[in-house]
GROMACS .gro file of C-alpha atoms in nm:
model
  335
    1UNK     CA    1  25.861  17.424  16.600
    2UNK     CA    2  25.542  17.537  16.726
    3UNK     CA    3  25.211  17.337  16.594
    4UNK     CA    4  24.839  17.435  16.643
    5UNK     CA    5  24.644  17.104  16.699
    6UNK     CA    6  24.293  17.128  16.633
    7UNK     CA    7  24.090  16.875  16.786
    8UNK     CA    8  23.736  16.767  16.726
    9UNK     CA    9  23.459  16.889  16.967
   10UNK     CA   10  23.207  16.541  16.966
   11UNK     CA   11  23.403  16.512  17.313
   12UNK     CA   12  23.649  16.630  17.548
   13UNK     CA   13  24.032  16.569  17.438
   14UNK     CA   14  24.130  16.222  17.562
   15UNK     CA   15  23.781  16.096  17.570
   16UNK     CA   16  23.647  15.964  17.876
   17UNK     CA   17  23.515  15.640  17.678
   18UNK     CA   18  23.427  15.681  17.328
   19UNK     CA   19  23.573  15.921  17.105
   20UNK     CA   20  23.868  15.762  16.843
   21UNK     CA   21  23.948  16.139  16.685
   22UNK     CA   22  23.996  16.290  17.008
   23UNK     CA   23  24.165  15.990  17.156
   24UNK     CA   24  24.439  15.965  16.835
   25UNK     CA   25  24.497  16.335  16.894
   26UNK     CA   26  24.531  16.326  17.250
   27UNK     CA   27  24.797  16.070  17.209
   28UNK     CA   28  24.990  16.249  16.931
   29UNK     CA   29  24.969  16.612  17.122
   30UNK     CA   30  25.108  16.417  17.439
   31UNK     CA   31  25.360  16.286  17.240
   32UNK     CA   32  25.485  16.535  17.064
   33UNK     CA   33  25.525  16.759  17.344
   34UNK     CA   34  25.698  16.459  17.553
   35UNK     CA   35  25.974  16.522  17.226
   36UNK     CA   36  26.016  16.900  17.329
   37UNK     CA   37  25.771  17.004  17.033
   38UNK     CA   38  25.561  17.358  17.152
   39UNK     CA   39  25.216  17.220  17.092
   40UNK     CA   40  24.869  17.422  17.122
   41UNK     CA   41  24.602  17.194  17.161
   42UNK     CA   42  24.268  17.389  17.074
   43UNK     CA   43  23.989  17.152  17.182
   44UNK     CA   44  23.701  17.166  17.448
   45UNK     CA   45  23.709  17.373  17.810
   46UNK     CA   46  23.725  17.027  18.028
   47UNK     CA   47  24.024  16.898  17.773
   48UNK     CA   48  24.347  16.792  17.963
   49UNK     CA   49  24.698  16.830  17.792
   50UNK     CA   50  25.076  16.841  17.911
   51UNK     CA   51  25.115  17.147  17.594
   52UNK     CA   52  24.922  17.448  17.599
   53UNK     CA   53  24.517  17.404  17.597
   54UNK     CA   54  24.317  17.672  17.414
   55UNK     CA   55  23.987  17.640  17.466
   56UNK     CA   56  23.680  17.860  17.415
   57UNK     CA   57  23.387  17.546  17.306
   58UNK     CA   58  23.261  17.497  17.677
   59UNK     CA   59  23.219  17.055  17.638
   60UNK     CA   60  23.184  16.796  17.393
   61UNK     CA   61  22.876  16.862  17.175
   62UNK     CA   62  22.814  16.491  17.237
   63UNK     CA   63  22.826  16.514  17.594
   64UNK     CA   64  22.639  16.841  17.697
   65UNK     CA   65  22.313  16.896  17.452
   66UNK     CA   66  22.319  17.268  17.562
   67UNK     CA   67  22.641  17.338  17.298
   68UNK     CA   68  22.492  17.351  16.983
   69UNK     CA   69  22.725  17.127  16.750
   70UNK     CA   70  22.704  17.402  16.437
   71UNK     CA   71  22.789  17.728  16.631
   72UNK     CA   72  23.074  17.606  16.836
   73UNK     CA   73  23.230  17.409  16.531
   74UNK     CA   74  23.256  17.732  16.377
   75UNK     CA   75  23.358  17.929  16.666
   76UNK     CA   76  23.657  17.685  16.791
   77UNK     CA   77  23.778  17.723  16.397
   78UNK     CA   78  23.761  18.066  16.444
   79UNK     CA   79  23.970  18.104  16.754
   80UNK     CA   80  24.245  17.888  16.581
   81UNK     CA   81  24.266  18.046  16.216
   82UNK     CA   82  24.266  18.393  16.457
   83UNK     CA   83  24.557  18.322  16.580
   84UNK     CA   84  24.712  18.085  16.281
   85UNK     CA   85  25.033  18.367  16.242
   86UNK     CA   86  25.159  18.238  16.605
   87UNK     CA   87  25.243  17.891  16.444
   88UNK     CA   88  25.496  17.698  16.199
   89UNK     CA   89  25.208  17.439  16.093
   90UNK     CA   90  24.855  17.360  16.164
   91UNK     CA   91  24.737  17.009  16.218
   92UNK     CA   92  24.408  16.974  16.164
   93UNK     CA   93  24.229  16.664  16.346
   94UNK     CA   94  23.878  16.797  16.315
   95UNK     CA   95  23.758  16.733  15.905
   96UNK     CA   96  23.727  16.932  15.659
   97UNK     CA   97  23.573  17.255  15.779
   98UNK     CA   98  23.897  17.385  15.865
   99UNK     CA   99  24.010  17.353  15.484
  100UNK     CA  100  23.770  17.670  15.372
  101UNK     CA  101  24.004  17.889  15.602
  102UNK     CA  102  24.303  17.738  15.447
  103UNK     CA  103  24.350  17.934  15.181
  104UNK     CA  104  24.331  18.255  15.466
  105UNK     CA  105  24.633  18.217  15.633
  106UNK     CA  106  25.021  18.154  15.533
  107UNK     CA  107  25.037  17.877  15.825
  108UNK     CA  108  25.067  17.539  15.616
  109UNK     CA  109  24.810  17.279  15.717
  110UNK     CA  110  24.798  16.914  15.746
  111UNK     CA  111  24.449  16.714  15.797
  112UNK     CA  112  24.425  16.360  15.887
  113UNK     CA  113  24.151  16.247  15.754
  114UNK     CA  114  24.038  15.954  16.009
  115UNK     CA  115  23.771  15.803  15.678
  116UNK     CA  116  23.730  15.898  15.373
  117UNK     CA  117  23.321  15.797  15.435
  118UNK     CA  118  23.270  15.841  15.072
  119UNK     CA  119  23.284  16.079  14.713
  120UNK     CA  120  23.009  16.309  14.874
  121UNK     CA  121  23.312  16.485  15.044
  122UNK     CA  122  23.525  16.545  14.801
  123UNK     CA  123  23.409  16.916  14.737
  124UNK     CA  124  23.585  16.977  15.038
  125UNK     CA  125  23.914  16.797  15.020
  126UNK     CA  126  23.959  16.835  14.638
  127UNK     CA  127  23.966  17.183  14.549
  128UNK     CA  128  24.219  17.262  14.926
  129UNK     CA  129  24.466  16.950  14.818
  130UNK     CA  130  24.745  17.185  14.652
  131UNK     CA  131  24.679  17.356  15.019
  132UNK     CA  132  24.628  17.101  15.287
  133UNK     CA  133  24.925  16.785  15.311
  134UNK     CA  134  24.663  16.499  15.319
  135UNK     CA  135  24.719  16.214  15.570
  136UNK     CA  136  24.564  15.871  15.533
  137UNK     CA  137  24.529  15.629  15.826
  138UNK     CA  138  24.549  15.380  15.612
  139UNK     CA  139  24.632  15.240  15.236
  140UNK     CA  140  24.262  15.055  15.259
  141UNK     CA  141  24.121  15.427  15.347
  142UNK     CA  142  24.312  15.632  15.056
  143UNK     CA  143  24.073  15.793  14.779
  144UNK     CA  144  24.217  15.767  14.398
  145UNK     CA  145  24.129  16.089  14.370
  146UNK     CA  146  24.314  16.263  14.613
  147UNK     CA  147  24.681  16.376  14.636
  148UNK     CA  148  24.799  16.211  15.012
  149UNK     CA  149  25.138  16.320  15.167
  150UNK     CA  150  25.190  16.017  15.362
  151UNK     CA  151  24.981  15.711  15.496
  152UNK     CA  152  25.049  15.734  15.889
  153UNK     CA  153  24.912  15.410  16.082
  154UNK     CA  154  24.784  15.514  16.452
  155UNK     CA  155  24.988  15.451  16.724
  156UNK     CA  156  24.863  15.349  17.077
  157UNK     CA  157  25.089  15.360  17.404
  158UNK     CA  158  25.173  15.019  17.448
  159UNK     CA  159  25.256  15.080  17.802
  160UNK     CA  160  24.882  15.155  17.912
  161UNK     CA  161  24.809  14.780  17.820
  162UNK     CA  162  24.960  14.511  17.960
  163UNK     CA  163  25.022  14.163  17.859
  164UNK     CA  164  24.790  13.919  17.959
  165UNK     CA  165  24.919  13.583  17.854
  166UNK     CA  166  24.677  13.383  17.934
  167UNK     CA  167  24.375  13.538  17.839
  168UNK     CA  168  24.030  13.377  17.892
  169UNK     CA  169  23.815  13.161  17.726
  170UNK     CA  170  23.536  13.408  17.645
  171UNK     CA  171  23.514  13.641  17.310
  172UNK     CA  172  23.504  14.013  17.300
  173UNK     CA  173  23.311  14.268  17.071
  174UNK     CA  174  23.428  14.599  17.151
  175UNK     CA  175  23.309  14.861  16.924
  176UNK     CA  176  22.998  15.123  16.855
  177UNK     CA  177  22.665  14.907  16.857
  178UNK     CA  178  22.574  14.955  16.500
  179UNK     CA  179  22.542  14.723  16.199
  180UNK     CA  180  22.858  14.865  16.050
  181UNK     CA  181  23.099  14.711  16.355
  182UNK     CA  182  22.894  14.377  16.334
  183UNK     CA  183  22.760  14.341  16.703
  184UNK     CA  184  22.504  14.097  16.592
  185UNK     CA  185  22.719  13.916  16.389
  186UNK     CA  186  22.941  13.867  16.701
  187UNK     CA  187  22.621  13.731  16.854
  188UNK     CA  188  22.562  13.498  16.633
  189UNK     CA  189  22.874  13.374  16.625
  190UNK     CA  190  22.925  13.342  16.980
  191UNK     CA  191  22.627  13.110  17.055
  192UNK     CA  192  22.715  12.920  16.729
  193UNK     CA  193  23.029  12.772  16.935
  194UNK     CA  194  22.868  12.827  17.264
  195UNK     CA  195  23.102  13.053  17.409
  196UNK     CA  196  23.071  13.357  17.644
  197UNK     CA  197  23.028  13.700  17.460
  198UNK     CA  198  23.161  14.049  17.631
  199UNK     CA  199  22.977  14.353  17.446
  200UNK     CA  200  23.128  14.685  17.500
  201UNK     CA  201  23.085  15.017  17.354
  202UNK     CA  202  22.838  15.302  17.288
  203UNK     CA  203  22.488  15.232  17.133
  204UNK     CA  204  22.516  15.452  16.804
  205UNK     CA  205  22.216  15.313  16.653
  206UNK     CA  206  21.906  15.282  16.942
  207UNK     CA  207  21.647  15.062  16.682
  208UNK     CA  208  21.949  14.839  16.605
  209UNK     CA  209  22.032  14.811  16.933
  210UNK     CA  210  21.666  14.737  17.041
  211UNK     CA  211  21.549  14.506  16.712
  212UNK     CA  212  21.908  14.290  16.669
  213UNK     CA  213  22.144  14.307  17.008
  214UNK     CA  214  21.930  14.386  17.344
  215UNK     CA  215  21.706  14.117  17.278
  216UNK     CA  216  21.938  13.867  17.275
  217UNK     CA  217  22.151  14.032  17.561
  218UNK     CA  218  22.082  13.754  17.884
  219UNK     CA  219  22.375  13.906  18.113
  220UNK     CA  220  22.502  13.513  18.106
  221UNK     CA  221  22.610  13.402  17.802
  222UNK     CA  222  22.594  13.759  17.621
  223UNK     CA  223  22.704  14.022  17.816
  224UNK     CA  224  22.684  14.409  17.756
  225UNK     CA  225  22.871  14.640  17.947
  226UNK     CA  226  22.849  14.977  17.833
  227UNK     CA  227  23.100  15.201  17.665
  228UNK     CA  228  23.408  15.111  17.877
  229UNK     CA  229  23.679  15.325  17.961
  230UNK     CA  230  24.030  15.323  18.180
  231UNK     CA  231  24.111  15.009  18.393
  232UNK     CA  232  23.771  14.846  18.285
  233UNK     CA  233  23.871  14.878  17.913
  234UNK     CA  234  24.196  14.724  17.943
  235UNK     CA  235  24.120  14.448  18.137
  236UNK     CA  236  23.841  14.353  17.875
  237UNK     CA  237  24.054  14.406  17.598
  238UNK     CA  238  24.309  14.154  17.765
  239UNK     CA  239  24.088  13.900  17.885
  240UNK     CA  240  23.929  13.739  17.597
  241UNK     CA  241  24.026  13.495  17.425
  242UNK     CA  242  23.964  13.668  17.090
  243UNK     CA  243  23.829  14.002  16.979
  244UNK     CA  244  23.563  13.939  16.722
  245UNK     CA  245  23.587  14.227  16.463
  246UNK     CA  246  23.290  14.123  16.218
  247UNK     CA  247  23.292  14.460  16.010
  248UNK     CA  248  23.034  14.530  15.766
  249UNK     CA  249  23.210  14.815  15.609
  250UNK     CA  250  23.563  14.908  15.509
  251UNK     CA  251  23.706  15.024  15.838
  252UNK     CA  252  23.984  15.291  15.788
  253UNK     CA  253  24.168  15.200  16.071
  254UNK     CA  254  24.018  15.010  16.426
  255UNK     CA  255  24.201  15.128  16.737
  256UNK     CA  256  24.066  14.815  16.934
  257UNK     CA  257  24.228  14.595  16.710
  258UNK     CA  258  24.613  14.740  16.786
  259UNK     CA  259  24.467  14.714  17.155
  260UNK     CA  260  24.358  14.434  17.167
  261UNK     CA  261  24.671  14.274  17.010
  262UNK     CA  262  24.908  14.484  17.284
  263UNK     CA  263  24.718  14.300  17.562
  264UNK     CA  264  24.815  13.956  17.325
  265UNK     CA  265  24.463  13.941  17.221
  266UNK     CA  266  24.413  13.816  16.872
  267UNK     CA  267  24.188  13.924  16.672
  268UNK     CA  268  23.942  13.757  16.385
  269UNK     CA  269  23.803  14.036  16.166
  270UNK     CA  270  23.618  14.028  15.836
  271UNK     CA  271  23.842  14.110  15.565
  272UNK     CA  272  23.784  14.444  15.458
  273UNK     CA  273  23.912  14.811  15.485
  274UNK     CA  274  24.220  14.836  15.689
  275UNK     CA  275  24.218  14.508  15.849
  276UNK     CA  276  24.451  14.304  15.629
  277UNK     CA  277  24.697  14.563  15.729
  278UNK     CA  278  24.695  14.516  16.093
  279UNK     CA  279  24.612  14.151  16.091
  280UNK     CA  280  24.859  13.901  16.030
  281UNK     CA  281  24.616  13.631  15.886
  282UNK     CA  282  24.748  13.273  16.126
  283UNK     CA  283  24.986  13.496  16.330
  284UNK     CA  284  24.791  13.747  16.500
  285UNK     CA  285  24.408  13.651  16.395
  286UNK     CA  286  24.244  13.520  16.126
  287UNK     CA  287  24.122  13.753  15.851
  288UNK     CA  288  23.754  13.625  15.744
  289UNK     CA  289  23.471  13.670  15.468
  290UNK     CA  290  23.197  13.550  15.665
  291UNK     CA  291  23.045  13.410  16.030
  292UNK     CA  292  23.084  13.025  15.949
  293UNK     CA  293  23.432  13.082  15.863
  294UNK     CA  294  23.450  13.339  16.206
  295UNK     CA  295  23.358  12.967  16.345
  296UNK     CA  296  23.625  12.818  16.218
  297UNK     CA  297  23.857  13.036  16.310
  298UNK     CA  298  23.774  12.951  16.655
  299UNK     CA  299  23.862  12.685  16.673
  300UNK     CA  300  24.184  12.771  16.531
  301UNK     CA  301  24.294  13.038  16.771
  302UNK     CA  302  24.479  12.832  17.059
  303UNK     CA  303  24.720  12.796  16.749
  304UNK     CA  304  24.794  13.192  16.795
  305UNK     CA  305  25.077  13.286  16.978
  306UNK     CA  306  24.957  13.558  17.266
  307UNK     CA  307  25.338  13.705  17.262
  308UNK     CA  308  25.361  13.727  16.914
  309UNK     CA  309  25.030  13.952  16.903
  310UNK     CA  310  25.209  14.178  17.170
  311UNK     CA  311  25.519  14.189  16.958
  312UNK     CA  312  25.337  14.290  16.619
  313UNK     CA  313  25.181  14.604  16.831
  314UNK     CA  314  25.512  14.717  16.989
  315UNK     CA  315  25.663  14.699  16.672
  316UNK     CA  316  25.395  14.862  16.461
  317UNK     CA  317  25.157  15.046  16.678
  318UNK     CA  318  25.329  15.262  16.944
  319UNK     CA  319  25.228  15.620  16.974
  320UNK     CA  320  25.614  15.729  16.964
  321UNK     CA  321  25.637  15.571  16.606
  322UNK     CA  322  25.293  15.768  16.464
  323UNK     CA  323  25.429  16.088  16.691
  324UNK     CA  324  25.783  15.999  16.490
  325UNK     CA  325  25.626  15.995  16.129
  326UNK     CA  326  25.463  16.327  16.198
  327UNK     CA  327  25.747  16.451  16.315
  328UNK     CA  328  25.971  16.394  15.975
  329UNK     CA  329  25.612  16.482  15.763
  330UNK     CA  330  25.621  16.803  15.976
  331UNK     CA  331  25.998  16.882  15.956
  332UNK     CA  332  25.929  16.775  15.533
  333UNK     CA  333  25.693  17.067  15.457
  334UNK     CA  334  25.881  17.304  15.689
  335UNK     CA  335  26.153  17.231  15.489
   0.00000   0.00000   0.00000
């Protein structure tokens, strides 16, 4: 089986920090490959991958402003779909622009689509769904009006973060700063039960970072860090004594919430999107509607069993179960 796997170009393929697309198909292209499957990973120049790397987008257009995001978009697609005869099945990481050279090429195609943002982008997932095996990340993240071949949860290598037992007695927020992942909500709630706040992540959103977070930032009781990757990521994820997960929109999926729990870290999230499927409400966090009852929860969580958070990721989030379920989706429309 040989599979083209065509990975965004925000950033280089694993991210160095930030970047959940190109982290989730780092992971899968590793795995697969670590299962014997040929894989051709078509992502930036500076990308690293045990298959074979074909590359012709020089960096991340997120980390060098000299690519221009447009041109080399359209340029990586075209070095792929060139070459789409030298492959049993395309897997498309990368959105839909790929889907209006779909109907170009024999090669079958499969697109995860890591959110369905909203209706707007149906004109390019509707019209290519008799073409393109749709993938959900999620049941929370599946559109009514699209035809989905399977709902695939991501997988994480469970390895890569350890068990910390103990934990601390500080919270985390781990996430983009923007009023979608609830960084001032995390805040709030922090100095509500007077408890030390860890802020980590990328500042997506500079006048809500300098009007509702950086203000309140002291480096003592709130704490922000940076986008954090490697050693520095894990040992924050493992740390805390919660992560707090205060979402203000339906997140498809949250990769530092199956983290989080593989380091035994539970997790109290607002209860939308995804999150009542990764969450077991009392077991592994608390699922929430709002910050007084993110309080409560508080003061609920040396009631959570660290180890039982670890088990719930080995047993639902490992990368060789997602890399698995692609497999048999794979092998499916092969035939």
């Amino acid at each position: 089986m040989k599979i083209a796997m065509l990975a965004p170009i925000s950033w280089r393929t694993p991210p160095r920090h930030y970047g959940p697309w190109e982290l989730v198909t780092s992971l899968l292209t590793e795995a697969l490959v670590a299962k014997g499957i040929n894989v051709t990973l078509f992502a930036t120049q500076d990308s690293i991958t045990a298959g074979t790397l074909a590359a012709v987008v020089p960096a991340g257009y997120s980390e060098d402003p000299a690519v221009d995001a447009k041109v080399w978009e359209f340029r990586h697609l075209a070095h792929l779909f060139d070459r789409a005869g030298e492959f049993d099945l395309i897997h498309n990481q990368a959105d839909f622009p790929a889907h209006a050279f779909s109907h170009l090429v024999p090669t079958p195609m499969v697109t995860t689509i890591h959110g369905f943002s909203s209706d707007r982008i149906l004109p390019m997932y509707k019209p290519y769904e008799d073409r393109v095996h749709y993938v959900a990340i999620s049941q929370a993240d599946r559109s009514p009006q699209l035809r989905y071949a399977a709902t695939i949860h991501h997988g994480i290598p469970i390895v890569d973060f350890p068990f910390d037992p103990q934990g601390s007695e500080d919270l985390l927020f781990f996430g983009r700063i923007h009023p979608d992942k609830g960084a001032r909500e995390a805040i709030d709630v922090a100095k509500a039960t007077g408890r030390r706040l860890l802020m980590a992540g990328i500042v997506q959103d500079e006048g809500y970072y300098r009007e509702q977070v950086e203000p309140l930032i002291d480096g003592d009781q709130i704490r922000y860090d940076g986008p954090l990757g490697g050693e520095a990521r894990v040992r924050a994820l493992g740390g805390a004594k919660a992560l707090l997960h205060l979402i203000n929109f339906d997140e498809p999926f949250g990769l530092s919430v199956a983290e989080a729990l593989a380091c035994g870290t539970p997790v109290i999230a607002t209860n939308r999107g995804s999150m009542p499927e990764l969450i077991g409400h009392g077991v592994t966090g608390f699922l929430v509607n709002n910050s007084a009852e993110a309080i409560e929860a508080i003061g609920q969580l040396d009631g959570i069993d660290r180890a039982a958070c670890r088990r719930a990721a080995e047993q639902r989030f490992s990368v060789d179960r997602m890399a698995d379920e692609y497999l048999a989706l794979y092998r499916r429309i092969l035939g």
